[in-house]
Amino acid sequence: MLASRHVDQTTQAPATHFPADQCCLNIEQFNLAYAGKLALQALTLQVPRHRVTAFIGPSGCGKSTLLRAINRLHDLNGSVTHSGSISLEGHNIHDPGINVTELRRRVGMVFQTPNPFPMSIYDNVAFGLRLQKRLAKRQRDDIIEWALTSAALWDEVKDDLHRSAWRLSGGQQQRLVIARTLAVQPDVLLLDEPASALDPISTLKIEELIRNLKSQLTLVLVTHNMQQAARVSDYTAFLQEGELVEYGPTDHVFTNPRLQRTENYITGRMA
Ligand SMILES: Nc1ncnc2c1ncn2[C@@H]1O[C@H](COP(=O)(O)OP(=O)(O)O)[C@@H](O)[C@H]1O
Ligand SMILES: [Mg+2]
């Protein structure tokens, strides 16, 4: 058993704790406000390494805000204030010594709408690599093949890597974006509703690659789709109005939720 479950005495909310050597992200008493209005409240949650953790909850509950906070994408929004801490592998991401560019290399992010750059498939995947370091073409090619294979796209594009990325289907574009993110070898991949703009077959491909990727890195998946969370995640966190309501192993949260609020949400009694 990876984790022990118990009731946190201070909040009466269920908590899932992982020993330091299994904990990738440690979020503690994290608050975030937009222009003084709280969007995340006293959030305490640990994300285990090499697992898929799903964040679920109604629209506006703070899922995207939390993913952006983990990647420090709020830095340029002057109206955002925050307190509490988020640590990646034991290091507070807000420490003055943290290199934000390096943080964003280590923590990749994929959004709902595929956003390939207006260039070839090859150049999309090479993009971050070229910024990161000078590599011999042979080394770069190897990484590109590895990233496209990990993103379950290699077989479909290998014969024409210099085709425009914009000529790919939506599902292929999203897998390309995942490959581009993987190419710089992140430790964590944050996926914000990555399949919600895709057809069912493309969605299943994304789900399968997510399951396969966890041997290589830690994944956090925001999804509206309860079945998707149940199919791909190991742990599920249910958020409501910026607060963590329930967190535990996915099978437990879905089959035997502790709280009525969670059950209402996952059974569709609440939007
Ligand atoms: N850039 C922003 N400026 C002001 N308020 C925002 C901004 N982004 C999100 N919010 C607010 O923060 C809350 C959480 O939003 P969000 O994180 O997008 O939720 P979710 O991803 O769960 O749908 C909502 O009330 C939303 O209106
Ligand atoms: Mg969102």
CSV table of C-alpha atoms and ligand atoms in Angstrom, one decimal:
chain,number,residue,atom,x,y,z
A,1,MET,CA,0.0,0.0,0.0
A,2,LEU,CA,1.5,3.3,-1.1
A,3,ALA,CA,-0.2,5.6,1.4
A,4,SER,CA,-2.0,5.5,4.7
A,5,ARG,CA,-5.4,7.2,4.9
A,6,HIS,CA,-6.6,8.9,8.0
A,7,VAL,CA,-8.8,11.8,9.0
A,8,ASP,CA,-6.9,15.1,9.5
A,9,GLN,CA,-7.9,16.2,12.9
A,10,THR,CA,-7.6,19.9,12.2
A,11,THR,CA,-9.9,20.1,9.2
A,12,GLN,CA,-11.9,16.9,9.6
A,13,ALA,CA,-11.2,16.4,5.9
A,14,PRO,CA,-9.8,13.1,4.7
A,15,ALA,CA,-6.1,13.3,3.9
A,16,THR,CA,-3.6,11.2,2.0
A,17,HIS,CA,-0.1,11.4,3.2
A,18,PHE,CA,3.0,10.0,1.5
A,19,PRO,CA,6.5,9.5,2.9
A,20,ALA,CA,9.0,12.0,1.6
A,21,ASP,CA,10.5,9.6,-0.8
A,22,GLN,CA,7.2,9.0,-2.5
A,23,CYS,CA,5.9,12.6,-2.5
A,24,CYS,CA,6.4,14.7,-5.6
A,25,LEU,CA,4.3,17.8,-4.8
A,26,ASN,CA,3.5,19.0,-1.3
A,27,ILE,CA,0.9,21.7,-1.1
A,28,GLU,CA,0.4,23.1,2.4
A,29,GLN,CA,-2.2,25.5,3.6
A,30,PHE,CA,-2.1,27.2,0.2
A,31,ASN,CA,-4.4,30.2,-0.4
A,32,LEU,CA,-4.7,32.1,-3.6
A,33,ALA,CA,-6.8,35.2,-4.3
A,34,TYR,CA,-7.6,37.1,-7.5
A,35,ALA,CA,-7.9,40.8,-6.5
A,36,GLY,CA,-8.6,39.8,-2.9
A,37,LYS,CA,-11.2,37.2,-3.8
A,38,LEU,CA,-10.1,33.8,-2.6
A,39,ALA,CA,-10.0,31.1,-5.3
A,40,LEU,CA,-8.1,28.5,-3.3
A,41,GLN,CA,-8.5,28.2,0.5
A,42,ALA,CA,-6.1,26.4,2.9
A,43,LEU,CA,-5.4,23.7,0.4
A,44,THR,CA,-3.3,20.9,1.8
A,45,LEU,CA,-2.6,18.0,-0.5
A,46,GLN,CA,0.3,15.8,-1.5
A,47,VAL,CA,0.8,14.4,-5.0
A,48,PRO,CA,2.6,11.1,-5.1
A,49,ARG,CA,5.4,10.5,-7.5
A,50,HIS,CA,4.9,8.3,-10.6
A,51,ARG,CA,1.2,8.2,-10.1
A,52,VAL,CA,-1.8,9.8,-11.9
A,53,THR,CA,-3.7,12.2,-9.6
A,54,ALA,CA,-7.0,13.6,-10.8
A,55,PHE,CA,-8.4,16.9,-9.7
A,56,ILE,CA,-12.2,17.0,-10.1
A,57,GLY,CA,-14.9,19.4,-9.1
A,58,PRO,CA,-17.5,21.8,-10.6
A,59,SER,CA,-16.6,24.5,-13.0
A,60,GLY,CA,-15.0,27.4,-11.1
A,61,CYS,CA,-13.9,25.4,-8.1
A,62,GLY,CA,-10.2,26.3,-8.7
A,63,LYS,CA,-8.7,23.3,-10.6
A,64,SER,CA,-7.0,25.4,-13.3
A,65,THR,CA,-5.9,28.0,-10.7
A,66,LEU,CA,-4.2,25.3,-8.8
A,67,LEU,CA,-2.4,23.9,-11.8
A,68,ARG,CA,-1.3,27.4,-12.8
A,69,ALA,CA,0.0,27.9,-9.2
A,70,ILE,CA,2.1,24.8,-9.4
A,71,ASN,CA,3.7,26.1,-12.6
A,72,ARG,CA,3.9,29.7,-11.3
A,73,LEU,CA,1.9,30.9,-14.2
A,74,HIS,CA,0.3,33.5,-11.9
A,75,ASP,CA,3.6,35.4,-11.5
A,76,LEU,CA,2.7,37.9,-14.2
A,77,ASN,CA,-0.8,38.6,-12.9
A,78,GLY,CA,-0.5,41.5,-10.5
A,79,SER,CA,-3.9,40.9,-9.0
A,80,VAL,CA,-2.9,37.5,-7.6
A,81,THR,CA,-1.8,37.1,-4.0
A,82,HIS,CA,-1.0,33.8,-2.3
A,83,SER,CA,0.2,32.3,1.0
A,84,GLY,CA,1.1,28.9,2.2
A,85,SER,CA,3.5,26.7,0.3
A,86,ILE,CA,3.9,24.4,-2.7
A,87,SER,CA,7.0,22.2,-2.7
A,88,LEU,CA,8.4,20.2,-5.6
A,89,GLU,CA,10.6,17.4,-4.5
A,90,GLY,CA,11.1,19.1,-1.2
A,91,HIS,CA,11.9,22.6,-2.5
A,92,ASN,CA,9.5,25.5,-2.1
A,93,ILE,CA,8.7,26.7,-5.6
A,94,HIS,CA,8.4,30.3,-4.3
A,95,ASP,CA,11.9,30.4,-2.7
A,96,PRO,CA,13.9,33.4,-4.0
A,97,GLY,CA,16.6,31.0,-5.4
A,98,ILE,CA,14.2,29.1,-7.6
A,99,ASN,CA,14.8,29.5,-11.3
A,100,VAL,CA,11.3,29.8,-12.8
A,101,THR,CA,12.3,28.8,-16.3
A,102,GLU,CA,13.8,25.6,-14.9
A,103,LEU,CA,10.7,25.1,-12.7
A,104,ARG,CA,8.6,25.2,-15.9
A,105,ARG,CA,10.9,22.8,-17.6
A,106,ARG,CA,10.5,20.4,-14.7
A,107,VAL,CA,6.7,20.9,-14.6
A,108,GLY,CA,5.2,20.7,-18.0
A,109,MET,CA,1.7,21.9,-18.7
A,110,VAL,CA,-0.9,20.9,-21.4
A,111,PHE,CA,-4.1,22.9,-21.9
A,112,GLN,CA,-7.6,22.0,-23.1
A,113,THR,CA,-7.1,23.4,-26.6
A,114,PRO,CA,-4.2,21.9,-28.5
A,115,ASN,CA,-1.7,24.8,-29.2
A,116,PRO,CA,1.0,23.5,-31.6
A,117,PHE,CA,3.3,26.2,-32.9
A,118,PRO,CA,2.9,27.2,-36.6
A,119,MET,CA,5.9,25.1,-37.7
A,120,SER,CA,6.6,21.5,-38.6
A,121,ILE,CA,5.9,18.5,-36.4
A,122,TYR,CA,9.7,18.1,-35.9
A,123,ASP,CA,10.3,21.8,-35.0
A,124,ASN,CA,7.4,21.7,-32.5
A,125,VAL,CA,9.0,18.9,-30.6
A,126,ALA,CA,12.5,20.4,-31.0
A,127,PHE,CA,11.4,23.8,-29.8
A,128,GLY,CA,12.1,23.5,-26.1
A,129,LEU,CA,15.1,21.4,-26.7
A,130,ARG,CA,16.7,24.1,-28.9
A,131,LEU,CA,16.1,26.7,-26.2
A,132,GLN,CA,17.5,24.4,-23.5
A,133,LYS,CA,20.8,23.2,-24.8
A,134,ARG,CA,22.9,22.7,-27.9
A,135,LEU,CA,22.6,19.1,-29.0
A,136,ALA,CA,24.1,17.2,-31.9
A,137,LYS,CA,21.4,16.6,-34.5
A,138,ARG,CA,21.6,12.8,-33.9
A,139,GLN,CA,20.9,13.3,-30.2
A,140,ARG,CA,18.1,15.7,-30.9
A,141,ASP,CA,16.5,13.2,-33.3
A,142,ASP,CA,16.7,10.5,-30.7
A,143,ILE,CA,14.9,12.6,-28.1
A,144,ILE,CA,12.3,13.6,-30.7
A,145,GLU,CA,11.6,10.0,-31.6
A,146,TRP,CA,11.4,9.1,-27.9
A,147,ALA,CA,9.0,12.0,-27.1
A,148,LEU,CA,6.7,11.3,-30.1
A,149,THR,CA,6.7,7.6,-29.1
A,150,SER,CA,5.9,8.4,-25.5
A,151,ALA,CA,3.1,10.6,-26.7
A,152,ALA,CA,1.8,7.7,-28.9
A,153,LEU,CA,2.2,9.7,-32.1
A,154,TRP,CA,5.4,8.4,-33.7
A,155,ASP,CA,3.9,5.8,-35.9
A,156,GLU,CA,1.4,8.2,-37.4
A,157,VAL,CA,4.0,11.0,-38.2
A,158,LYS,CA,7.4,9.3,-38.6
A,159,ASP,CA,7.3,9.3,-42.4
A,160,ASP,CA,6.6,13.1,-42.6
A,161,LEU,CA,8.1,14.9,-39.7
A,162,HIS,CA,8.4,18.1,-41.7
A,163,ARG,CA,4.7,18.4,-42.4
A,164,SER,CA,3.0,21.4,-40.8
A,165,ALA,CA,1.7,20.6,-37.3
A,166,TRP,CA,-1.5,22.5,-38.2
A,167,ARG,CA,-2.4,19.8,-40.7
A,168,LEU,CA,-2.7,17.2,-38.0
A,169,SER,CA,-6.1,16.3,-36.5
A,170,GLY,CA,-7.1,17.8,-33.2
A,171,GLY,CA,-6.3,14.6,-31.3
A,172,GLN,CA,-2.9,14.3,-33.0
A,173,GLN,CA,-2.2,18.0,-32.3
A,174,GLN,CA,-2.8,17.4,-28.6
A,175,ARG,CA,-0.5,14.4,-28.6
A,176,LEU,CA,2.1,16.6,-30.4
A,177,VAL,CA,1.8,19.2,-27.7
A,178,ILE,CA,2.3,16.4,-25.1
A,179,ALA,CA,5.4,15.3,-27.0
A,180,ARG,CA,6.7,18.8,-27.1
A,181,THR,CA,6.3,19.0,-23.4
A,182,LEU,CA,7.9,15.6,-22.8
A,183,ALA,CA,10.9,16.5,-25.0
A,184,VAL,CA,12.5,18.6,-22.3
A,185,GLN,CA,12.2,15.7,-19.8
A,186,PRO,CA,9.9,17.1,-17.1
A,187,ASP,CA,9.4,15.5,-13.8
A,188,VAL,CA,5.7,16.4,-13.7
A,189,LEU,CA,3.1,16.8,-16.3
A,190,LEU,CA,0.0,18.9,-15.6
A,191,LEU,CA,-2.9,18.3,-17.9
A,192,ASP,CA,-5.8,20.7,-17.8
A,193,GLU,CA,-8.8,18.9,-19.4
A,194,PRO,CA,-6.5,17.7,-22.1
A,195,ALA,CA,-9.2,15.6,-23.9
A,196,SER,CA,-12.3,17.7,-23.5
A,197,ALA,CA,-12.0,19.2,-27.0
A,198,LEU,CA,-11.4,15.8,-28.6
A,199,ASP,CA,-13.5,12.9,-30.1
A,200,PRO,CA,-13.9,9.7,-28.1
A,201,ILE,CA,-11.2,7.7,-30.0
A,202,SER,CA,-8.7,10.5,-29.5
A,203,THR,CA,-9.7,10.7,-25.9
A,204,LEU,CA,-9.0,7.0,-25.3
A,205,LYS,CA,-5.5,7.5,-26.9
A,206,ILE,CA,-4.8,10.3,-24.6
A,207,GLU,CA,-6.0,8.3,-21.6
A,208,GLU,CA,-3.8,5.3,-22.6
A,209,LEU,CA,-0.7,7.4,-23.0
A,210,ILE,CA,-1.3,9.0,-19.6
A,211,ARG,CA,-1.4,5.6,-18.0
A,212,ASN,CA,1.7,4.6,-19.8
A,213,LEU,CA,3.6,7.8,-18.9
A,214,LYS,CA,3.4,7.3,-15.2
A,215,SER,CA,6.4,5.0,-15.2
A,216,GLN,CA,8.4,8.0,-16.4
A,217,LEU,CA,7.0,10.9,-14.5
A,218,THR,CA,4.3,12.2,-12.2
A,219,LEU,CA,1.0,13.3,-13.7
A,220,VAL,CA,-1.8,15.6,-12.5
A,221,LEU,CA,-5.0,15.4,-14.6
A,222,VAL,CA,-7.8,17.9,-14.3
A,223,THR,CA,-11.0,16.5,-15.8
A,224,HIS,CA,-14.7,17.1,-16.0
A,225,ASN,CA,-15.2,13.6,-17.0
A,226,MET,CA,-15.8,11.3,-14.0
A,227,GLN,CA,-15.3,8.1,-16.1
A,228,GLN,CA,-12.0,9.5,-17.3
A,229,ALA,CA,-10.8,10.2,-13.7
A,230,ALA,CA,-12.0,6.7,-12.7
A,231,ARG,CA,-10.3,5.1,-15.7
A,232,VAL,CA,-6.9,6.7,-15.5
A,233,SER,CA,-6.1,8.1,-12.1
A,234,ASP,CA,-4.7,6.4,-9.0
A,235,TYR,CA,-5.7,9.1,-6.7
A,236,THR,CA,-8.6,11.6,-6.9
A,237,ALA,CA,-9.0,15.0,-5.2
A,238,PHE,CA,-12.4,16.5,-5.2
A,239,LEU,CA,-12.5,20.3,-4.9
A,240,GLN,CA,-15.4,22.6,-4.3
A,241,GLU,CA,-15.3,26.4,-4.1
A,242,GLY,CA,-11.5,26.5,-3.7
A,243,GLU,CA,-11.4,23.9,-0.9
A,244,LEU,CA,-10.3,20.3,-0.9
A,245,VAL,CA,-13.4,18.3,0.0
A,246,GLU,CA,-12.1,14.7,-0.3
A,247,TYR,CA,-8.9,13.1,-1.4
A,248,GLY,CA,-8.0,9.4,-1.6
A,249,PRO,CA,-7.3,6.4,-3.8
A,250,THR,CA,-9.6,6.7,-6.9
A,251,ASP,CA,-11.4,3.4,-6.4
A,252,HIS,CA,-12.2,4.5,-2.8
A,253,VAL,CA,-13.4,8.0,-3.7
A,254,PHE,CA,-15.6,6.6,-6.5
A,255,THR,CA,-17.0,3.5,-4.8
A,256,ASN,CA,-17.1,4.5,-1.2
A,257,PRO,CA,-16.8,8.3,-0.8
A,258,ARG,CA,-16.6,9.5,2.8
A,259,LEU,CA,-18.8,12.6,2.3
A,260,GLN,CA,-22.2,13.0,0.9
A,261,ARG,CA,-21.0,16.1,-1.1
A,262,THR,CA,-18.5,13.9,-3.0
A,263,GLU,CA,-21.1,11.3,-3.7
A,264,ASN,CA,-23.6,13.9,-5.0
A,265,TYR,CA,-20.9,15.2,-7.4
A,266,ILE,CA,-19.7,11.9,-8.7
A,267,THR,CA,-23.2,10.5,-9.2
A,268,GLY,CA,-24.1,13.7,-11.1
A,269,ARG,CA,-26.5,15.1,-8.6
A,270,MET,CA,-24.6,18.3,-8.7
A,271,ALA,CA,-23.2,20.2,-11.8
B,1,LIG,N1,-7.5,35.4,-14.2
B,1,LIG,C1,-8.5,35.4,-13.3
B,1,LIG,N2,-8.9,36.6,-12.8
B,1,LIG,C2,-9.9,36.6,-11.8
B,1,LIG,N3,-10.6,35.6,-11.4
B,1,LIG,C3,-10.3,34.4,-11.9
B,1,LIG,C4,-9.2,34.2,-12.9
B,1,LIG,N4,-9.1,32.9,-13.3
B,1,LIG,C5,-10.1,32.3,-12.5
B,1,LIG,N5,-10.7,33.1,-11.7
B,1,LIG,C6,-11.8,32.8,-10.8
B,1,LIG,O1,-11.3,31.8,-9.9
B,1,LIG,C7,-12.2,30.8,-9.6
B,1,LIG,C8,-11.6,29.5,-10.0
B,1,LIG,O2,-11.5,29.4,-11.4
B,1,LIG,P1,-10.7,28.2,-12.2
B,1,LIG,O3,-9.5,27.9,-11.5
B,1,LIG,O4,-10.7,28.6,-13.6
B,1,LIG,O5,-11.8,27.0,-12.0
B,1,LIG,P2,-11.9,25.6,-12.7
B,1,LIG,O6,-10.7,25.4,-13.5
B,1,LIG,O7,-12.1,24.6,-11.6
B,1,LIG,O8,-13.1,25.7,-13.6
B,1,LIG,C9,-13.5,31.2,-10.3
B,1,LIG,O9,-14.3,31.9,-9.5
B,1,LIG,C10,-13.0,32.1,-11.4
B,1,LIG,O10,-13.9,33.0,-11.8
B,2,MG,MG,-10.4,25.1,-15.6
